[in-house]
Tab-separated table of C-alpha atoms in Angstrom:
chain	number	residue	atom	x	y	z
A	1	MET	CA	100.459	135.822	52.027
A	2	HIS	CA	101.904	132.716	50.378
A	3	ASP	CA	101.840	129.588	52.530
A	4	PRO	CA	104.623	127.263	51.322
A	5	LEU	CA	103.126	124.254	53.134
A	6	TYR	CA	99.649	124.652	51.645
A	7	TYR	CA	98.749	121.905	49.184
A	8	SER	CA	96.507	123.417	46.534
A	9	ARG	CA	93.473	121.561	45.209
A	10	ARG	CA	92.816	124.042	42.431
A	11	PRO	CA	91.722	121.400	39.865
A	12	TYR	CA	88.974	120.260	42.257
A	13	ALA	CA	87.964	123.874	42.849
A	14	ASP	CA	87.798	124.497	39.101
A	15	ALA	CA	85.608	121.417	38.597
A	16	LEU	CA	83.099	122.603	41.215
A	17	LEU	CA	83.057	126.146	39.845
A	18	THR	CA	82.511	124.937	36.293
A	19	MET	CA	79.376	123.077	37.376
A	20	LEU	CA	78.132	126.143	39.255
A	21	ALA	CA	78.920	128.534	36.398
A	22	GLU	CA	77.261	126.339	33.782
A	23	GLY	CA	74.130	125.898	35.884
A	24	VAL	CA	74.505	122.147	36.320
A	25	VAL	CA	73.914	122.806	40.026
A	26	SER	CA	73.456	126.000	42.017
A	27	ALA	CA	74.674	124.797	45.409
A	28	PHE	CA	77.079	122.275	46.871
A	29	THR	CA	77.333	121.023	50.425
A	30	LEU	CA	80.848	119.746	51.128
A	31	PHE	CA	81.024	117.477	54.157
A	32	ALA	CA	84.118	116.412	56.058
A	33	PRO	CA	85.022	116.244	59.733
A	34	ARG	CA	86.758	119.247	61.239
A	35	ARG	CA	90.430	119.911	60.518
A	36	MET	CA	90.264	118.273	57.097
A	37	GLY	CA	91.090	121.520	55.283
A	38	LYS	CA	87.656	122.739	54.174
A	39	THR	CA	88.114	126.362	55.240
A	40	GLN	CA	91.561	126.597	53.640
A	41	PHE	CA	90.134	125.095	50.463
A	42	LEU	CA	87.398	127.740	50.325
A	43	LEU	CA	89.760	130.652	50.937
A	44	ASN	CA	92.893	129.495	49.111
A	45	ASP	CA	91.431	127.602	46.150
A	46	ILE	CA	87.751	128.378	45.599
A	47	GLN	CA	87.822	132.136	46.253
A	48	PRO	CA	90.684	133.109	43.889
A	49	ALA	CA	89.452	130.702	41.214
A	50	ALA	CA	85.920	132.116	41.464
A	51	GLU	CA	87.134	135.714	41.346
A	52	ALA	CA	89.118	134.854	38.223
A	53	ARG	CA	85.777	133.811	36.695
A	54	ASP	CA	84.294	137.198	37.655
A	55	PHE	CA	82.247	135.949	40.603
A	56	ALA	CA	81.849	138.342	43.516
A	57	VAL	CA	82.729	136.124	46.478
A	58	PHE	CA	81.399	136.345	50.049
A	59	TYR	CA	82.775	134.186	52.890
A	60	PHE	CA	81.190	133.694	56.316
A	61	SER	CA	81.902	131.133	59.031
A	62	PHE	CA	79.173	129.987	61.424
A	63	MET	CA	81.719	128.192	63.609
A	64	ASP	CA	81.243	130.381	66.691
A	65	SER	CA	77.484	130.792	66.417
A	66	ASP	CA	75.629	132.433	69.292
A	67	ALA	CA	72.569	134.612	69.891
A	68	GLN	CA	73.995	137.367	67.670
A	69	THR	CA	74.778	135.130	64.699
A	70	GLU	CA	71.821	136.268	62.601
A	71	ASN	CA	72.701	139.949	63.069
A	72	ARG	CA	76.378	139.377	62.295
A	73	PHE	CA	75.524	137.392	59.181
A	74	ARG	CA	73.033	139.994	57.975
A	75	LEU	CA	75.470	142.858	58.588
A	76	ALA	CA	78.277	141.010	56.825
A	77	LEU	CA	76.003	140.413	53.810
A	78	LEU	CA	74.932	144.063	53.821
A	79	ASP	CA	78.540	145.221	53.926
A	80	PHE	CA	79.297	142.900	51.003
A	81	ALA	CA	76.386	144.443	49.085
A	82	SER	CA	77.640	147.919	49.957
A	83	GLN	CA	81.115	147.132	48.633
A	84	LEU	CA	79.514	146.013	45.367
A	85	GLY	CA	77.609	149.312	45.160
A	86	ILE	CA	74.231	147.619	45.546
A	87	GLY	CA	71.434	149.714	47.029
A	88	GLY	CA	67.805	149.503	45.967
A	89	LYS	CA	65.612	148.288	48.814
A	90	LEU	CA	68.678	148.075	51.033
A	91	LYS	CA	69.651	151.740	50.772
A	92	ALA	CA	68.051	152.819	54.064
A	93	TRP	CA	69.566	149.935	55.983
A	94	LEU	CA	72.994	150.352	54.369
A	95	ALA	CA	72.954	153.990	55.442
A	96	GLY	CA	72.787	152.785	59.043
A	97	ILE	CA	76.062	150.899	58.854
A	98	GLU	CA	78.686	153.073	60.505
A	99	GLN	CA	81.876	151.183	59.956
A	100	VAL	CA	83.398	147.803	59.376
A	101	SER	CA	86.348	146.799	61.475
A	102	ALA	CA	88.087	143.559	62.280
A	103	PHE	CA	85.106	142.794	64.485
A	104	GLY	CA	82.476	143.302	61.762
A	105	ALA	CA	79.848	145.906	60.978
A	106	SER	CA	78.122	148.060	63.572
A	107	LEU	CA	75.021	150.261	63.477
A	108	SER	CA	75.380	154.011	63.854
A	109	ARG	CA	71.794	154.896	64.768
A	110	GLU	CA	69.758	154.166	67.828
A	111	LYS	CA	66.675	153.950	65.610
A	112	ALA	CA	67.967	152.091	62.586
A	113	PRO	CA	65.466	151.073	59.902
A	114	ALA	CA	63.791	147.708	60.217
A	115	PRO	CA	66.417	145.079	59.367
A	116	ALA	CA	66.366	143.667	55.883
A	117	SER	CA	65.694	139.943	55.856
A	118	ILE	CA	68.381	137.592	54.565
A	119	SER	CA	66.206	136.783	51.547
A	120	GLU	CA	65.876	140.513	50.760
A	121	VAL	CA	69.642	140.959	50.833
A	122	ILE	CA	70.072	137.947	48.551
A	123	GLU	CA	67.442	139.401	46.200
A	124	ALA	CA	69.360	142.691	46.044
A	125	LEU	CA	72.612	140.834	45.362
A	126	ALA	CA	70.940	138.848	42.591
A	127	GLN	CA	69.713	142.053	40.952
A	128	GLY	CA	73.069	143.833	41.205
A	129	GLY	CA	74.427	142.671	37.872
A	130	ARG	CA	77.228	140.432	39.198
A	131	ARG	CA	77.379	136.682	39.582
A	132	ILE	CA	77.531	135.977	43.300
A	133	LEU	CA	79.183	133.074	45.117
A	134	LEU	CA	78.466	132.638	48.825
A	135	LEU	CA	80.912	130.480	50.799
A	136	LEU	CA	79.102	129.503	54.005
A	137	ASP	CA	81.417	127.576	56.310
A	138	GLU	CA	80.352	125.146	59.077
A	139	VAL	CA	76.699	125.879	58.357
A	140	GLN	CA	75.476	123.007	60.541
A	141	GLU	CA	76.170	125.191	63.584
A	142	LEU	CA	72.894	126.991	62.850
A	143	ALA	CA	71.009	123.813	63.713
A	144	ARG	CA	72.485	123.848	67.223
A	145	LEU	CA	70.827	127.146	68.133
A	146	SER	CA	67.164	127.418	69.078
A	147	ASP	CA	66.511	130.863	67.593
A	148	THR	CA	67.874	130.531	64.050
A	149	GLY	CA	64.796	129.029	62.398
A	150	GLY	CA	63.883	132.347	60.785
A	151	LEU	CA	67.400	132.831	59.455
A	152	ILE	CA	67.462	129.330	57.967
A	153	ARG	CA	64.055	129.758	56.304
A	154	SER	CA	64.980	133.169	54.900
A	155	LEU	CA	68.303	131.852	53.613
A	156	ARG	CA	66.574	128.860	52.011
A	157	THR	CA	64.016	131.092	50.306
A	158	GLY	CA	66.524	133.613	48.987
A	159	LEU	CA	68.874	130.998	47.587
A	160	ASP	CA	66.083	128.955	46.047
A	161	VAL	CA	64.414	131.893	44.287
A	162	HIS	CA	67.669	133.430	43.019
A	163	ARG	CA	69.638	130.291	42.254
A	164	ALA	CA	70.410	131.434	38.700
A	165	GLN	CA	72.482	134.402	39.885
A	166	VAL	CA	73.498	133.495	43.444
A	167	LYS	CA	75.497	130.296	43.856
A	168	VAL	CA	76.552	128.821	47.176
A	169	ILE	CA	79.019	126.347	48.614
A	170	PHE	CA	78.179	125.161	52.112
A	171	THR	CA	80.617	123.218	54.248
A	172	GLY	CA	79.803	121.172	57.297
A	173	SER	CA	81.651	118.963	59.745
A	174	SER	CA	78.676	117.381	61.500
A	175	MET	CA	76.498	115.237	59.288
A	176	ASN	CA	73.964	115.170	62.128
A	177	GLY	CA	73.640	118.953	62.040
A	178	LEU	CA	73.592	119.103	58.250
A	179	ARG	CA	70.914	116.451	58.120
A	180	GLN	CA	68.829	118.389	60.628
A	181	MET	CA	69.049	121.498	58.429
A	182	PHE	CA	68.749	119.998	54.967
A	183	SER	CA	66.782	116.760	55.205
A	184	ASP	CA	63.295	118.276	55.388
A	185	TYR	CA	61.744	117.344	52.056
A	186	LYS	CA	59.615	120.513	52.180
A	187	ALA	CA	62.689	122.769	52.398
A	188	PRO	CA	64.151	124.372	49.263
A	189	PHE	CA	67.639	123.189	50.241
A	190	PHE	CA	66.524	119.609	49.727
A	191	GLN	CA	65.675	120.424	46.129
A	192	PHE	CA	68.967	121.920	44.995
A	193	ALA	CA	71.909	121.587	47.436
A	194	HIS	CA	74.027	118.745	46.078
A	195	ALA	CA	75.787	116.956	48.956
A	196	MET	CA	79.333	115.746	48.384
A	197	ALA	CA	81.980	114.200	50.619
A	198	PHE	CA	84.979	116.529	50.674
A	199	PRO	CA	87.821	114.335	49.346
A	200	ARG	CA	90.528	113.538	51.868
A	201	LEU	CA	94.183	114.033	51.040
A	202	GLU	CA	96.276	110.997	50.188
A	203	GLN	CA	99.952	110.340	49.460
A	204	GLU	CA	100.268	113.142	46.904
A	205	PHE	CA	99.907	115.507	49.872
A	206	THR	CA	102.601	113.889	51.996
A	207	ASP	CA	104.915	113.596	48.962
A	208	PHE	CA	104.433	117.355	48.480
A	209	LEU	CA	105.401	117.993	52.117
A	210	ALA	CA	108.370	115.637	51.878
A	211	ASP	CA	109.671	117.480	48.810
A	212	ILE	CA	109.435	120.816	50.646
A	213	TYR	CA	111.228	119.369	53.674
A	214	GLN	CA	114.012	117.958	51.529
A	215	ALA	CA	114.383	121.225	49.602
A	216	ARG	CA	114.565	123.294	52.821
A	217	THR	CA	116.866	121.021	54.843
A	218	ALA	CA	118.755	118.932	52.264
A	219	ASN	CA	117.740	115.896	54.361
A	220	THR	CA	116.075	112.887	52.793
A	221	LEU	CA	112.706	111.721	54.091
A	222	ASP	CA	111.011	108.357	53.711
A	223	LYS	CA	107.865	109.298	51.781
A	224	GLN	CA	106.094	106.040	52.498
A	225	ALA	CA	106.722	106.425	56.232
A	226	LEU	CA	105.356	109.974	56.125
A	227	TYR	CA	102.223	108.750	54.362
A	228	GLN	CA	101.714	106.047	56.990
A	229	TRP	CA	101.669	108.775	59.627
A	230	LEU	CA	98.970	110.563	57.624
A	231	VAL	CA	96.936	107.346	57.810
A	232	ARG	CA	97.513	107.086	61.572
A	233	PHE	CA	96.404	110.704	61.951
A	234	GLU	CA	93.181	109.839	60.074
A	235	HIS	CA	94.209	111.954	57.042
A	236	ILE	CA	94.052	115.266	58.925
A	237	PRO	CA	96.389	117.577	56.971
A	238	LEU	CA	97.014	119.999	59.839
A	239	HIS	CA	98.878	117.394	61.876
A	240	LEU	CA	101.246	116.479	59.044
A	241	ARG	CA	101.884	120.157	58.329
A	242	THR	CA	102.787	120.674	61.996
A	243	ILE	CA	105.153	117.709	61.957
A	244	ILE	CA	106.966	118.916	58.827
A	245	GLN	CA	107.079	122.483	60.123
A	246	ASN	CA	108.754	121.299	63.330
A	247	MET	CA	111.211	119.172	61.368
A	248	ILE	CA	112.149	122.121	59.139
A	249	ILE	CA	112.726	124.301	62.212
A	250	ASP	CA	114.866	121.529	63.746
A	251	PRO	CA	116.410	119.478	60.900
A	252	THR	CA	117.889	117.009	63.425
A	253	LEU	CA	114.401	115.923	64.516
A	254	PRO	CA	113.544	112.412	63.226
A	255	LEU	CA	110.120	111.800	61.693
A	256	ASP	CA	108.982	109.244	64.262
A	257	VAL	CA	109.957	111.504	67.165
A	258	ALA	CA	108.195	114.541	65.671
A	259	ALA	CA	105.074	112.514	64.848
A	260	ALA	CA	104.926	110.856	68.266
A	261	ALA	CA	105.243	114.261	69.954
A	262	GLN	CA	102.352	115.615	67.883
A	263	GLN	CA	100.269	112.561	68.695
A	264	GLN	CA	100.935	112.914	72.425
A	265	TYR	CA	100.111	116.612	72.323
A	266	LEU	CA	96.747	115.882	70.687
A	267	HIS	CA	95.846	113.184	73.183
A	268	ASP	CA	96.856	115.301	76.170
A	269	SER	CA	95.106	118.476	75.018
A	270	ALA	CA	91.838	116.710	74.152
A	271	ASP	CA	91.978	114.438	77.243
A	272	TYR	CA	90.144	111.655	75.441
A	273	ALA	CA	90.858	109.335	78.370
A	274	ALA	CA	88.621	111.464	80.604
A	275	VAL	CA	85.903	111.621	77.938
A	276	TRP	CA	86.145	107.850	77.538
A	277	ARG	CA	85.687	107.223	81.260
A	278	GLU	CA	82.425	109.201	81.244
A	279	LEU	CA	80.850	106.983	78.573
A	280	LYS	CA	78.720	103.953	79.334
A	281	ALA	CA	80.385	100.574	78.742
A	282	LEU	CA	78.129	99.713	75.798
A	283	ASP	CA	78.792	103.092	74.188
A	284	ARG	CA	82.565	102.569	74.468
A	285	LEU	CA	82.308	99.132	72.888
A	286	LEU	CA	80.243	100.444	69.985
A	287	LEU	CA	82.861	103.137	69.343
A	288	GLN	CA	85.531	100.431	69.372
A	289	ALA	CA	83.480	98.394	66.913
A	290	LEU	CA	83.186	101.374	64.565
A	291	ALA	CA	86.918	102.050	64.900
A	292	GLN	CA	87.412	98.484	63.643
A	293	GLU	CA	85.013	99.281	60.774
A	294	LYS	CA	82.257	96.976	61.968
A	295	GLN	CA	78.898	97.983	60.482
A	296	THR	CA	76.596	95.099	61.403
A	297	LEU	CA	75.959	96.531	64.850
A	298	TYR	CA	72.569	94.839	65.287
A	299	ALA	CA	73.712	91.418	64.069
A	300	GLN	CA	73.622	88.478	66.484
A	301	ASP	CA	77.390	87.914	66.353
A	302	THR	CA	78.094	91.584	67.096
A	303	ARG	CA	75.632	91.633	70.002
A	304	GLN	CA	77.164	88.423	71.362
A	305	TRP	CA	80.610	90.045	71.182
A	306	LEU	CA	79.249	93.077	73.026
A	307	ALA	CA	77.689	90.846	75.696
A	308	THR	CA	80.917	88.875	76.157
A	309	GLN	CA	82.952	92.059	76.525
A	310	MET	CA	80.471	93.394	79.098
A	311	GLY	CA	80.230	90.101	81.004
A	312	VAL	CA	76.468	89.751	80.506
A	313	ASP	CA	74.306	87.100	78.889
A	314	ASP	CA	72.795	89.222	76.146
A	315	VAL	CA	72.709	92.680	74.572
A	316	SER	CA	69.392	93.352	72.855
A	317	VAL	CA	68.689	95.295	69.684
A	318	PRO	CA	66.837	98.013	71.666
A	319	GLN	CA	69.903	98.409	73.897
A	320	VAL	CA	72.116	98.931	70.848
A	321	GLN	CA	69.594	101.372	69.396
A	322	ALA	CA	69.518	103.366	72.639
A	323	ALA	CA	73.319	103.487	72.780
A	324	LEU	CA	73.550	104.704	69.185
A	325	ARG	CA	71.020	107.434	69.957
A	326	ARG	CA	73.098	108.532	72.968
A	327	LEU	CA	76.270	108.635	70.897
A	328	THR	CA	74.509	110.565	68.139
A	329	ARG	CA	73.121	113.133	70.584
A	330	GLY	CA	76.603	113.538	72.028
A	331	ASP	CA	77.963	114.065	68.494
A	332	PHE	CA	80.327	111.113	68.909
A	333	ILE	CA	78.966	109.311	65.842
A	334	THR	CA	77.123	110.128	62.654
A	335	LYS	CA	75.941	108.543	59.437
A	336	ASN	CA	78.463	109.343	56.704
A	337	SER	CA	77.658	110.200	53.087
A	338	GLU	CA	77.331	106.451	52.327
A	339	GLY	CA	74.783	106.035	55.105
A	340	GLN	CA	77.177	104.093	57.347
A	341	TRP	CA	77.845	104.745	61.015
A	342	ALA	CA	81.159	106.485	61.670
A	343	VAL	CA	83.007	108.128	64.552
A	344	ASN	CA	82.416	111.835	64.070
A	345	HIS	CA	85.810	113.164	65.196
A	346	PRO	CA	88.939	111.900	63.396
A	347	ASP	CA	91.259	112.762	66.287
A	348	MET	CA	89.132	110.715	68.682
A	349	LEU	CA	88.937	107.887	66.146
A	350	GLY	CA	92.736	107.868	65.969
A	351	TRP	CA	92.963	107.776	69.772
A	352	ILE	CA	90.552	104.824	69.967
A	353	ARG	CA	92.518	102.895	67.358
A	354	GLU	CA	95.760	103.550	69.219
A	355	GLN	CA	94.204	102.008	72.348
A	356	LEU	CA	93.024	98.818	70.626
């Protein structure tokens, strides 16, 4: 179904697919915080562009990972293989799949054959005669579970061995989780998954929305003002889409009123004030420093500022280190693709900046 408010990034999709198709790389890892449009990009831009290049495309999201994630992923891959008419070693296991519904595949036998490993399914896909593209969304969620080590190793092995025929695009919203999965120098992922920051949308996106608004309502809209709201919302496209959608539904609604209402809704629903109160004083100050784009967190002048704000004589380097570890464990901060500390959640970053 056509989404009139979706801003296509097809040229970027084509550039990635060209590198995959030509063998320049076999895997990309696209990183961006949540709500930056990664999933929509995979489904609305990458998938149709890849299918036009005769790739068979498989999409799976690890967003709601739990104890059954490995089984769901395996069954989804097996169903994909079945749809492509691939059998071979998988024939016995495929015969045990009863049906696929909106809730995924289910097994029809009490005594199903021993489950095929992920690497075996990937091997069968590679030998099926089609170029395969796997779109694996929010893959860092696997690192949060204690029982997915076998899945990760099997996935690494299968993709590494069959990289010529099976390409993959990972996405992730937690650099901490991605680093936990991919940073092991002994792991095949380290050798071939090319990490890239997913580019954020700029004024071309808000100009696109403004043009749609003006075409639908015959009202004019200050494009520069709309872009400034994108900046205040930390470049999260969903929020600007919601604002424009509400303004199209009610053409009398001014931009500032619609944007302020969206901002208040976000702050109320997330209850960042309550989260903030639970943090230690030093942790809050470090988040404020990062919101102001300070990077020299261990420097004497920064530690003196921290001490002054806390009403103490000194804040030591070990204290700062301990606070950064706490914030990292809580997923409040991460190291970005440039190796700099950053607040991990754009909505929270926007809330902090609004409080300063």
